[in-house]
PDB file of C-alpha atoms and ligand atoms in Angstrom:
ATOM      1  CA  MET A1105      13.971   2.745  23.975  1.00  0.00           C
ATOM      2  CA  PRO A1106      16.540   2.883  21.150  1.00  0.00           C
ATOM      3  CA  SER A1107      19.713   4.767  21.974  1.00  0.00           C
ATOM      4  CA  ARG A1108      20.129   8.256  20.489  1.00  0.00           C
ATOM      5  CA  PRO A1109      21.680   8.140  16.989  1.00  0.00           C
ATOM      6  CA  PHE A1110      25.095   9.724  16.956  1.00  0.00           C
ATOM      7  CA  THR A1111      26.152  12.186  14.253  1.00  0.00           C
ATOM      8  CA  ALA A1112      26.659  10.423  10.940  1.00  0.00           C
ATOM      9  CA  PRO A1113      30.380   9.618  10.342  1.00  0.00           C
ATOM     10  CA  PRO A1114      32.033  10.131   6.925  1.00  0.00           C
ATOM     11  CA  TRP A1115      32.161   7.558   4.137  1.00  0.00           C
ATOM     12  CA  PRO A1116      33.313   4.638   3.924  1.00  0.00           C
ATOM     13  CA  ASP A1117      32.021   3.649   7.377  1.00  0.00           C
ATOM     14  CA  MET A1118      28.506   4.585   6.422  1.00  0.00           C
ATOM     15  CA  SER A1119      27.008   1.179   5.561  1.00  0.00           C
ATOM     16  CA  GLN A1120      28.192  -0.174   8.924  1.00  0.00           C
ATOM     17  CA  TRP A1121      26.821   2.881  10.683  1.00  0.00           C
ATOM     18  CA  VAL A1122      23.391   2.493   9.029  1.00  0.00           C
ATOM     19  CA  LEU A1123      23.232  -1.228   9.864  1.00  0.00           C
ATOM     20  CA  GLN A1124      24.230  -0.528  13.478  1.00  0.00           C
ATOM     21  CA  GLN A1125      21.606   2.204  13.844  1.00  0.00           C
ATOM     22  CA  GLN A1126      18.920  -0.043  12.341  1.00  0.00           C
ATOM     23  CA  ALA A1127      19.914  -2.804  14.772  1.00  0.00           C
ATOM     24  CA  ASN A1128      19.516  -0.252  17.582  1.00  0.00           C
ATOM     25  CA  GLY A1129      15.901   0.250  16.503  1.00  0.00           C
ATOM     26  CA  HIS A1130      16.145   3.568  14.658  1.00  0.00           C
ATOM     27  CA  SER A1131      13.676   4.037  11.817  1.00  0.00           C
ATOM     28  CA  PRO A1132      14.837   5.040   8.327  1.00  0.00           C
ATOM     29  CA  GLN A1133      13.281   8.475   8.984  1.00  0.00           C
ATOM     30  CA  VAL A1134      15.556   9.134  11.968  1.00  0.00           C
ATOM     31  CA  LEU A1135      18.600   8.051   9.950  1.00  0.00           C
ATOM     32  CA  ILE A1136      17.566  10.185   6.987  1.00  0.00           C
ATOM     33  CA  ALA A1137      17.141  13.245   9.221  1.00  0.00           C
ATOM     34  CA  SER A1138      20.568  12.679  10.765  1.00  0.00           C
ATOM     35  CA  LEU A1139      22.255  12.233   7.377  1.00  0.00           C
ATOM     36  CA  ARG A1140      20.552  15.328   5.964  1.00  0.00           C
ATOM     37  CA  ARG A1141      21.652  17.371   9.030  1.00  0.00           C
ATOM     38  CA  SER A1142      25.204  16.194   8.321  1.00  0.00           C
ATOM     39  CA  GLY A1143      24.986  17.664   4.833  1.00  0.00           C
ATOM     40  CA  TRP A1144      24.270  14.530   2.785  1.00  0.00           C
ATOM     41  CA  PRO A1145      22.336  15.322  -0.431  1.00  0.00           C
ATOM     42  CA  PRO A1146      18.963  13.521  -0.837  1.00  0.00           C
ATOM     43  CA  ALA A1147      20.136  11.312  -3.747  1.00  0.00           C
ATOM     44  CA  ALA A1148      23.140  10.072  -1.723  1.00  0.00           C
ATOM     45  CA  VAL A1149      20.910   9.307   1.272  1.00  0.00           C
ATOM     46  CA  ARG A1150      18.569   7.330  -0.958  1.00  0.00           C
ATOM     47  CA  ALA A1151      21.460   5.342  -2.484  1.00  0.00           C
ATOM     48  CA  LEU A1152      22.970   4.570   0.929  1.00  0.00           C
ATOM     49  CA  LEU A1153      19.707   3.309   2.422  1.00  0.00           C
ATOM     50  CA  GLN A1154      19.118   1.188  -0.672  1.00  0.00           C
ATOM     51  CA  SER A1155      22.577  -0.352  -0.455  1.00  0.00           C
ATOM     52  CA  THR A1156      22.017  -1.361   3.156  1.00  0.00           C
ATOM     53  CA  GLY A1157      18.670  -2.945   2.317  1.00  0.00           C
ATOM     54  CA  GLY A1158      16.422  -1.735   5.073  1.00  0.00           C
ATOM     55  CA  ALA A1159      14.336  -4.784   4.154  1.00  0.00           C
ATOM     56  CA  ARG A1160      11.258  -5.409   6.288  1.00  0.00           C
ATOM     57  CA  PRO A1161       9.187  -8.520   6.935  1.00  0.00           C
ATOM     58  CA  LEU A1162       6.348  -8.519   4.444  1.00  0.00           C
ATOM     59  CA  PRO A1163       2.805  -9.790   4.189  1.00  0.00           C
ATOM     60  CA  GLN A1164       2.880 -12.619   1.654  1.00  0.00           C
ATOM     61  CA  PRO A1165      -0.095 -14.637   0.337  1.00  0.00           C
ATOM     62  CA  ARG A1166      -0.168 -18.178   1.747  1.00  0.00           C
ATOM     63  CA  ALA A1167      -0.738 -21.218  -0.438  1.00  0.00           C
ATOM     64  CA  ILE A1168      -4.470 -21.662  -0.988  1.00  0.00           C
ATOM     65  CA  ASP A1169      -4.975 -25.163   0.381  1.00  0.00           C
ATOM     66  CA  ALA A1170      -7.696 -26.894   2.408  1.00  0.00           C
ATOM     67  CA  ALA A1171      -6.254 -25.622   5.700  1.00  0.00           C
ATOM     68  CA  LEU A1172      -6.431 -22.032   4.514  1.00  0.00           C
ATOM     69  CA  THR A1173      -9.847 -22.223   2.822  1.00  0.00           C
ATOM     70  CA  ALA A1174     -11.269 -23.437   6.150  1.00  0.00           C
ATOM     71  CA  HIS A1175     -10.487 -19.874   7.341  1.00  0.00           C
ATOM     72  CA  LEU A1176     -12.033 -18.213   4.298  1.00  0.00           C
ATOM     73  CA  PRO A1177     -15.729 -19.013   4.722  1.00  0.00           C
ATOM     74  CA  GLY A1178     -17.663 -18.755   1.490  1.00  0.00           C
ATOM     75  CA  ALA A1179     -14.745 -17.765  -0.748  1.00  0.00           C
ATOM     76  CA  GLN A1180     -12.896 -20.016  -3.202  1.00  0.00           C
ATOM     77  CA  PRO A1181     -10.055 -17.754  -4.391  1.00  0.00           C
ATOM     78  CA  ARG A1182      -7.725 -18.828  -7.177  1.00  0.00           C
ATOM     79  CA  VAL A1183      -4.232 -17.514  -7.919  1.00  0.00           C
ATOM     80  CA  LEU A1184      -4.189 -16.353 -11.551  1.00  0.00           C
ATOM     81  CA  LEU A1185      -0.706 -14.811 -11.703  1.00  0.00           C
ATOM     82  CA  GLN A1186       2.323 -14.590  -9.418  1.00  0.00           C
ATOM     83  CA  LEU A1187       5.398 -12.424  -9.980  1.00  0.00           C
ATOM     84  CA  ASP A1188       8.632 -11.943  -8.004  1.00  0.00           C
ATOM     85  CA  GLN A1189       9.527  -8.490  -9.377  1.00  0.00           C
ATOM     86  CA  PRO A1190       7.382  -6.709  -8.418  1.00  0.00           C
ATOM     87  CA  ARG A1191       6.194  -9.059  -5.662  1.00  0.00           C
ATOM     88  CA  LEU A1192       2.622  -9.387  -6.905  1.00  0.00           C
ATOM     89  CA  THR A1193      -0.272 -11.850  -6.959  1.00  0.00           C
ATOM     90  CA  VAL A1194      -3.480 -11.649  -8.984  1.00  0.00           C
ATOM     91  CA  PHE A1195      -6.492 -13.480  -7.530  1.00  0.00           C
ATOM     92  CA  GLY A1196      -9.804 -14.507  -9.038  1.00  0.00           C
ATOM     93  CA  ASP A1197     -12.952 -14.926  -6.921  1.00  0.00           C
ATOM     94  CA  LEU A1198     -11.504 -13.522  -3.714  1.00  0.00           C
ATOM     95  CA  LEU A1199     -14.822 -11.785  -3.007  1.00  0.00           C
ATOM     96  CA  LEU A1200     -18.303 -13.154  -3.632  1.00  0.00           C
ATOM     97  CA  PRO A1201     -20.501 -11.072  -5.988  1.00  0.00           C
ATOM     98  CA  GLU A1202     -22.867 -10.280  -3.099  1.00  0.00           C
ATOM     99  CA  GLU A1203     -19.941  -9.029  -0.960  1.00  0.00           C
ATOM    100  CA  CYS A1204     -18.902  -6.688  -3.799  1.00  0.00           C
ATOM    101  CA  ASP A1205     -22.470  -5.382  -4.129  1.00  0.00           C
ATOM    102  CA  ALA A1206     -22.794  -4.910  -0.365  1.00  0.00           C
ATOM    103  CA  LEU A1207     -19.569  -2.844  -0.162  1.00  0.00           C
ATOM    104  CA  VAL A1208     -20.675  -0.669  -3.091  1.00  0.00           C
ATOM    105  CA  GLY A1209     -24.094  -0.137  -1.472  1.00  0.00           C
ATOM    106  CA  LEU A1210     -22.560   0.889   1.865  1.00  0.00           C
ATOM    107  CA  ALA A1211     -19.981   3.189   0.247  1.00  0.00           C
ATOM    108  CA  ARG A1212     -22.129   4.923  -2.396  1.00  0.00           C
ATOM    109  CA  PRO A1213     -23.865   7.496  -0.133  1.00  0.00           C
ATOM    110  CA  ARG A1214     -20.528   8.501   1.455  1.00  0.00           C
ATOM    111  CA  LEU A1215     -18.431   9.165  -1.668  1.00  0.00           C
ATOM    112  CA  GLN A1216     -16.360  12.343  -1.851  1.00  0.00           C
ATOM    113  CA  ARG A1217     -13.722  13.580  -4.287  1.00  0.00           C
ATOM    114  CA  SER A1218     -10.543  11.475  -3.729  1.00  0.00           C
ATOM    115  CA  GLN A1219      -7.375  13.079  -2.416  1.00  0.00           C
ATOM    116  CA  THR A1220      -3.669  12.333  -2.561  1.00  0.00           C
ATOM    117  CA  VAL A1221      -1.111  12.803   0.212  1.00  0.00           C
ATOM    118  CA  ALA A1222       0.104  16.407   0.532  1.00  0.00           C
ATOM    119  CA  LEU A1223       3.857  15.801   0.676  1.00  0.00           C
ATOM    120  CA  ARG A1224       4.740  18.789   2.862  1.00  0.00           C
ATOM    121  CA  SER A1225       2.109  18.389   5.576  1.00  0.00           C
ATOM    122  CA  GLY A1226       1.137  14.716   5.329  1.00  0.00           C
ATOM    123  CA  GLY A1227      -2.529  15.819   4.984  1.00  0.00           C
ATOM    124  CA  GLY A1228      -4.752  15.303   1.913  1.00  0.00           C
ATOM    125  CA  GLN A1229      -5.331  17.367  -1.255  1.00  0.00           C
ATOM    126  CA  ALA A1230      -7.438  16.971  -4.415  1.00  0.00           C
ATOM    127  CA  THR A1231      -5.324  16.750  -7.593  1.00  0.00           C
ATOM    128  CA  LEU A1232      -5.792  16.000 -11.279  1.00  0.00           C
ATOM    129  CA  ARG A1233      -3.566  12.966 -10.792  1.00  0.00           C
ATOM    130  CA  ARG A1234      -6.446  11.229  -9.021  1.00  0.00           C
ATOM    131  CA  THR A1235      -9.947  12.001 -10.278  1.00  0.00           C
ATOM    132  CA  SER A1236     -11.982   9.232  -8.632  1.00  0.00           C
ATOM    133  CA  GLU A1237     -14.417   9.607  -5.746  1.00  0.00           C
ATOM    134  CA  GLY A1238     -13.908   7.591  -2.605  1.00  0.00           C
ATOM    135  CA  MET A1239     -14.552   6.988   1.066  1.00  0.00           C
ATOM    136  CA  PHE A1240     -12.862   5.177   3.965  1.00  0.00           C
ATOM    137  CA  PHE A1241     -14.487   2.646   6.244  1.00  0.00           C
ATOM    138  CA  LYS A1242     -13.060   2.415   9.741  1.00  0.00           C
ATOM    139  CA  ARG A1243     -11.457  -0.973  10.306  1.00  0.00           C
ATOM    140  CA  GLY A1244     -14.177  -3.394  11.452  1.00  0.00           C
ATOM    141  CA  GLU A1245     -16.874  -0.775  10.918  1.00  0.00           C
ATOM    142  CA  ASN A1246     -19.589  -3.240   9.840  1.00  0.00           C
ATOM    143  CA  ALA A1247     -20.095  -6.982   9.338  1.00  0.00           C
ATOM    144  CA  CYS A1248     -19.194  -6.791   5.638  1.00  0.00           C
ATOM    145  CA  CYS A1249     -15.841  -5.070   6.323  1.00  0.00           C
ATOM    146  CA  GLN A1250     -15.109  -7.445   9.217  1.00  0.00           C
ATOM    147  CA  ARG A1251     -15.654 -10.498   7.032  1.00  0.00           C
ATOM    148  CA  ILE A1252     -13.447  -9.203   4.216  1.00  0.00           C
ATOM    149  CA  GLU A1253     -10.706  -7.928   6.557  1.00  0.00           C
ATOM    150  CA  ALA A1254     -10.590 -11.308   8.346  1.00  0.00           C
ATOM    151  CA  ARG A1255     -10.259 -13.087   4.993  1.00  0.00           C
ATOM    152  CA  LEU A1256      -7.414 -10.865   3.789  1.00  0.00           C
ATOM    153  CA  ALA A1257      -5.575 -11.182   7.114  1.00  0.00           C
ATOM    154  CA  ALA A1258      -5.879 -15.003   6.998  1.00  0.00           C
ATOM    155  CA  LEU A1259      -4.708 -15.096   3.405  1.00  0.00           C
ATOM    156  CA  LEU A1260      -1.672 -12.922   4.106  1.00  0.00           C
ATOM    157  CA  ASN A1261      -0.878 -14.207   7.582  1.00  0.00           C
ATOM    158  CA  TRP A1262      -0.554 -10.539   8.573  1.00  0.00           C
ATOM    159  CA  PRO A1263      -2.190  -9.154  11.733  1.00  0.00           C
ATOM    160  CA  LEU A1264      -5.529  -7.567  11.024  1.00  0.00           C
ATOM    161  CA  GLU A1265      -4.572  -4.615  13.270  1.00  0.00           C
ATOM    162  CA  HIS A1266      -1.695  -3.812  10.888  1.00  0.00           C
ATOM    163  CA  SER A1267      -4.136  -2.756   8.164  1.00  0.00           C
ATOM    164  CA  GLU A1268      -5.852   0.517   7.355  1.00  0.00           C
ATOM    165  CA  GLY A1269      -9.636   0.473   6.947  1.00  0.00           C
ATOM    166  CA  LEU A1270     -10.957  -0.444   3.498  1.00  0.00           C
ATOM    167  CA  GLN A1271     -11.186   2.464   1.074  1.00  0.00           C
ATOM    168  CA  VAL A1272     -13.820   2.237  -1.676  1.00  0.00           C
ATOM    169  CA  LEU A1273     -13.289   4.164  -4.922  1.00  0.00           C
ATOM    170  CA  ARG A1274     -15.601   4.880  -7.833  1.00  0.00           C
ATOM    171  CA  TYR A1275     -14.225   5.902 -11.221  1.00  0.00           C
ATOM    172  CA  LEU A1276     -16.593   7.417 -13.802  1.00  0.00           C
ATOM    173  CA  PRO A1277     -15.675   7.475 -17.530  1.00  0.00           C
ATOM    174  CA  GLY A1278     -12.535   9.566 -18.076  1.00  0.00           C
ATOM    175  CA  THR A1279     -11.382   9.361 -14.455  1.00  0.00           C
ATOM    176  CA  GLU A1280      -8.138   7.695 -13.411  1.00  0.00           C
ATOM    177  CA  TYR A1281      -5.343   7.461 -10.848  1.00  0.00           C
ATOM    178  CA  LYS A1282      -2.031   8.317 -12.472  1.00  0.00           C
ATOM    179  CA  PRO A1283       0.970   6.069 -11.680  1.00  0.00           C
ATOM    180  CA  HIS A1284       2.301   6.516  -8.144  1.00  0.00           C
ATOM    181  CA  PHE A1285       3.701   4.588  -5.196  1.00  0.00           C
ATOM    182  CA  ASP A1286       1.584   3.713  -2.180  1.00  0.00           C
ATOM    183  CA  TYR A1287       4.473   3.912   0.326  1.00  0.00           C
ATOM    184  CA  PHE A1288       5.298   7.227   1.951  1.00  0.00           C
ATOM    185  CA  ASP A1289       8.388   8.896   0.538  1.00  0.00           C
ATOM    186  CA  PRO A1290      10.935   9.053   3.417  1.00  0.00           C
ATOM    187  CA  LEU A1291      12.428  12.263   2.040  1.00  0.00           C
ATOM    188  CA  GLN A1292       9.172  14.238   2.223  1.00  0.00           C
ATOM    189  CA  PRO A1293       8.638  16.390   5.328  1.00  0.00           C
ATOM    190  CA  GLY A1294       5.025  15.221   5.833  1.00  0.00           C
ATOM    191  CA  THR A1295       6.049  11.564   6.090  1.00  0.00           C
ATOM    192  CA  SER A1296       7.007  11.549   9.777  1.00  0.00           C
ATOM    193  CA  THR A1297       3.406  12.520  10.654  1.00  0.00           C
ATOM    194  CA  LEU A1298       1.972   9.702   8.540  1.00  0.00           C
ATOM    195  CA  LEU A1299       4.363   7.114   9.998  1.00  0.00           C
ATOM    196  CA  ARG A1300       3.155   7.771  13.555  1.00  0.00           C
ATOM    197  CA  ARG A1301      -0.031   5.833  12.847  1.00  0.00           C
ATOM    198  CA  GLY A1302       1.509   2.393  12.220  1.00  0.00           C
ATOM    199  CA  GLY A1303       4.795   2.854  10.412  1.00  0.00           C
ATOM    200  CA  GLN A1304       5.399   2.529   6.707  1.00  0.00           C
ATOM    201  CA  ARG A1305       2.956   0.975   4.234  1.00  0.00           C
ATOM    202  CA  VAL A1306       4.380  -2.350   3.101  1.00  0.00           C
ATOM    203  CA  ALA A1307       1.703  -3.773   0.807  1.00  0.00           C
ATOM    204  CA  THR A1308      -1.502  -2.983  -1.100  1.00  0.00           C
ATOM    205  CA  PHE A1309      -4.611  -5.024  -1.909  1.00  0.00           C
ATOM    206  CA  ILE A1310      -6.857  -3.711  -4.689  1.00  0.00           C
ATOM    207  CA  LEU A1311     -10.179  -5.592  -4.778  1.00  0.00           C
ATOM    208  CA  TYR A1312     -12.377  -5.225  -7.857  1.00  0.00           C
ATOM    209  CA  LEU A1313     -16.029  -4.695  -6.954  1.00  0.00           C
ATOM    210  CA  ASN A1314     -17.382  -4.667 -10.523  1.00  0.00           C
ATOM    211  CA  THR A1315     -16.229  -5.252 -14.097  1.00  0.00           C
ATOM    212  CA  PRO A1316     -16.058  -1.951 -16.012  1.00  0.00           C
ATOM    213  CA  GLN A1317     -17.454  -2.006 -19.551  1.00  0.00           C
ATOM    214  CA  SER A1318     -14.135  -0.765 -20.941  1.00  0.00           C
ATOM    215  CA  GLY A1319     -10.819   0.527 -19.530  1.00  0.00           C
ATOM    216  CA  GLY A1320      -9.861   0.870 -15.862  1.00  0.00           C
ATOM    217  CA  ALA A1321      -7.073  -1.736 -15.648  1.00  0.00           C
ATOM    218  CA  THR A1322      -4.524  -1.399 -12.831  1.00  0.00           C
ATOM    219  CA  VAL A1323      -1.229  -0.761 -14.614  1.00  0.00           C
ATOM    220  CA  PHE A1324       2.369  -1.373 -13.479  1.00  0.00           C
ATOM    221  CA  PRO A1325       4.431   0.663 -15.982  1.00  0.00           C
ATOM    222  CA  ASP A1326       7.862  -0.482 -14.717  1.00  0.00           C
ATOM    223  CA  ALA A1327       6.808  -4.138 -15.021  1.00  0.00           C
ATOM    224  CA  GLY A1328       4.918  -3.749 -18.330  1.00  0.00           C
ATOM    225  CA  LEU A1329       1.880  -5.317 -16.669  1.00  0.00           C
ATOM    226  CA  GLU A1330      -1.843  -4.518 -16.803  1.00  0.00           C
ATOM    227  CA  VAL A1331      -4.296  -6.237 -14.473  1.00  0.00           C
ATOM    228  CA  ALA A1332      -7.873  -6.203 -15.771  1.00  0.00           C
ATOM    229  CA  ALA A1333     -10.562  -5.219 -13.268  1.00  0.00           C
ATOM    230  CA  VAL A1334     -12.860  -8.253 -12.936  1.00  0.00           C
ATOM    231  CA  LYS A1335     -15.595  -8.362 -10.293  1.00  0.00           C
ATOM    232  CA  GLY A1336     -14.514 -10.404  -7.260  1.00  0.00           C
ATOM    233  CA  GLY A1337     -10.853 -10.488  -8.368  1.00  0.00           C
ATOM    234  CA  ALA A1338      -7.934  -8.664  -6.734  1.00  0.00           C
ATOM    235  CA  VAL A1339      -4.301  -7.694  -7.123  1.00  0.00           C
ATOM    236  CA  PHE A1340      -1.937  -7.768  -4.159  1.00  0.00           C
ATOM    237  CA  PHE A1341       1.610  -6.358  -4.162  1.00  0.00           C
ATOM    238  CA  SER A1342       4.209  -5.683  -1.484  1.00  0.00           C
ATOM    239  CA  TYR A1343       7.249  -3.431  -1.149  1.00  0.00           C
ATOM    240  CA  ASP A1344       9.988  -4.125   1.387  1.00  0.00           C
ATOM    241  CA  ARG A1345      11.374  -0.578   1.182  1.00  0.00           C
ATOM    242  CA  PRO A1346      10.092   2.758  -0.021  1.00  0.00           C
ATOM    243  CA  ASP A1347      11.954   2.629  -3.309  1.00  0.00           C
ATOM    244  CA  ARG A1348      11.209   2.531  -7.031  1.00  0.00           C
ATOM    245  CA  ALA A1349      13.400  -0.576  -7.318  1.00  0.00           C
ATOM    246  CA  THR A1350      10.491  -2.539  -5.812  1.00  0.00           C
ATOM    247  CA  GLY A1351       8.820  -2.215  -9.236  1.00  0.00           C
ATOM    248  CA  THR A1352       5.547  -1.151  -7.616  1.00  0.00           C
ATOM    249  CA  LEU A1353       4.879   2.033  -9.576  1.00  0.00           C
ATOM    250  CA  HIS A1354       1.197   1.542 -10.426  1.00  0.00           C
ATOM    251  CA  GLY A1355      -1.894   3.435 -11.516  1.00  0.00           C
ATOM    252  CA  GLY A1356      -5.540   3.090 -12.381  1.00  0.00           C
ATOM    253  CA  ALA A1357      -5.917   3.552 -16.165  1.00  0.00           C
ATOM    254  CA  PRO A1358      -8.760   5.808 -17.329  1.00  0.00           C
ATOM    255  CA  VAL A1359     -12.182   4.207 -17.442  1.00  0.00           C
ATOM    256  CA  ILE A1360     -13.466   4.392 -21.011  1.00  0.00           C
ATOM    257  CA  ALA A1361     -17.065   3.218 -20.573  1.00  0.00           C
ATOM    258  CA  GLY A1362     -19.150   2.275 -17.569  1.00  0.00           C
ATOM    259  CA  GLU A1363     -18.039   2.687 -13.944  1.00  0.00           C
ATOM    260  CA  LYS A1364     -15.211   1.074 -12.022  1.00  0.00           C
ATOM    261  CA  TRP A1365     -15.523   0.294  -8.313  1.00  0.00           C
ATOM    262  CA  VAL A1366     -12.600  -0.953  -6.199  1.00  0.00           C
ATOM    263  CA  ALA A1367     -11.764  -1.393  -2.536  1.00  0.00           C
ATOM    264  CA  THR A1368      -8.170  -0.739  -1.507  1.00  0.00           C
ATOM    265  CA  GLN A1369      -6.514  -2.000   1.653  1.00  0.00           C
ATOM    266  CA  TRP A1370      -3.050  -0.819   2.700  1.00  0.00           C
ATOM    267  CA  LEU A1371      -0.962  -2.918   5.077  1.00  0.00           C
ATOM    268  CA  ARG A1372       1.305  -1.276   7.640  1.00  0.00           C
ATOM    269  CA  GLU A1373       4.427  -2.405   9.461  1.00  0.00           C
ATOM    270  CA  ARG A1374       2.788  -2.026  12.856  1.00  0.00           C
ATOM    271  CA  VAL A1375      -0.616  -1.594  14.505  1.00  0.00           C
ATOM    272  CA  PHE A1376      -2.593   1.111  12.682  1.00  0.00           C
ATOM    273  CA  ARG A1377      -4.793   3.263  14.944  1.00  0.00           C
TER     274      ARG A1377
HETATM  275  O1  PD2 B1417      -8.136   1.697  -8.759  1.00  0.00           O
HETATM  276  C1  PD2 B1417      -7.017   1.298  -9.060  1.00  0.00           C
HETATM  277  O2  PD2 B1417      -6.845   0.497 -10.005  1.00  0.00           O
HETATM  278  C2  PD2 B1417      -5.887   1.811  -8.271  1.00  0.00           C
HETATM  279  C3  PD2 B1417      -4.685   1.953  -8.904  1.00  0.00           C
HETATM  280  C4  PD2 B1417      -3.627   2.437  -8.186  1.00  0.00           C
HETATM  281  C5  PD2 B1417      -5.997   2.154  -6.939  1.00  0.00           C
HETATM  282  C6  PD2 B1417      -4.874   2.614  -6.278  1.00  0.00           C
HETATM  283  N1  PD2 B1417      -3.707   2.744  -6.892  1.00  0.00           N
HETATM  284  C7  PD2 B1417      -4.862   2.977  -4.848  1.00  0.00           C
HETATM  285  O3  PD2 B1417      -5.955   3.065  -4.259  1.00  0.00           O
HETATM  286  O4  PD2 B1417      -3.761   3.184  -4.307  1.00  0.00           O
HETATM  287 ZN1   ZN B1418      -2.073   3.031  -5.403  1.00  0.00          ZN
END
């Protein structure tokens, strides 16, 4: 059990205090709550936690060599693009066409209007910022999910239990997901509830299950990058702290013609139950 955090001391000892509390096992949320109780304004709390890093170990794609492909039965993925800022990899052929079709077939009858996180409660709410339909599979729910989850875990060298179940989304023409971050904002009151199920999100996989006729790229406005949705391809990106400086602001651009189908997997710090 970590020791109780003491009341935050005044500047300039703060960086040392934060590092000491982190070493004692206190989460950023506990430190934020303590700093806010001591009267620190939100912007100052954000700046302090940034300056002390708070960096976490991250899932990171392994080199695709013979040793790895032995663990990826059936798939022959290729790395098409790799960036450091944001930490991002674009893959081709990560899923077989029949795996994409199978996921779409299993998800289609269960689609419902997508939601975003309600910041106050940590629950879900429908908004105009996200107009797709979607559904969640439980982790390991069927053979198709199991096969894909095992492949992603092998590729990332990240425990399978540290992932949320696959979420499948369908975008019809005109629908989109406006730019956002996938991590939970530490300053929002609903975040502590969300963190109980496996800690912070640290990375995202977006798997493309079809090729839309027109539109529907995944966009990274802070990086000036657009990733085209191509069936079987994927984009992976990670974020070592819940901060815009990770460069991971991203969105799903409006579909112009045809449909867009994706599966999203979010990776957590710890076991997700
Ligand atoms: O469908 C996408 O391209 C997309 C873009 C941004 C999906 C998500 N975010 C997501 O599911 O978080
Ligand atoms: Zn997202």
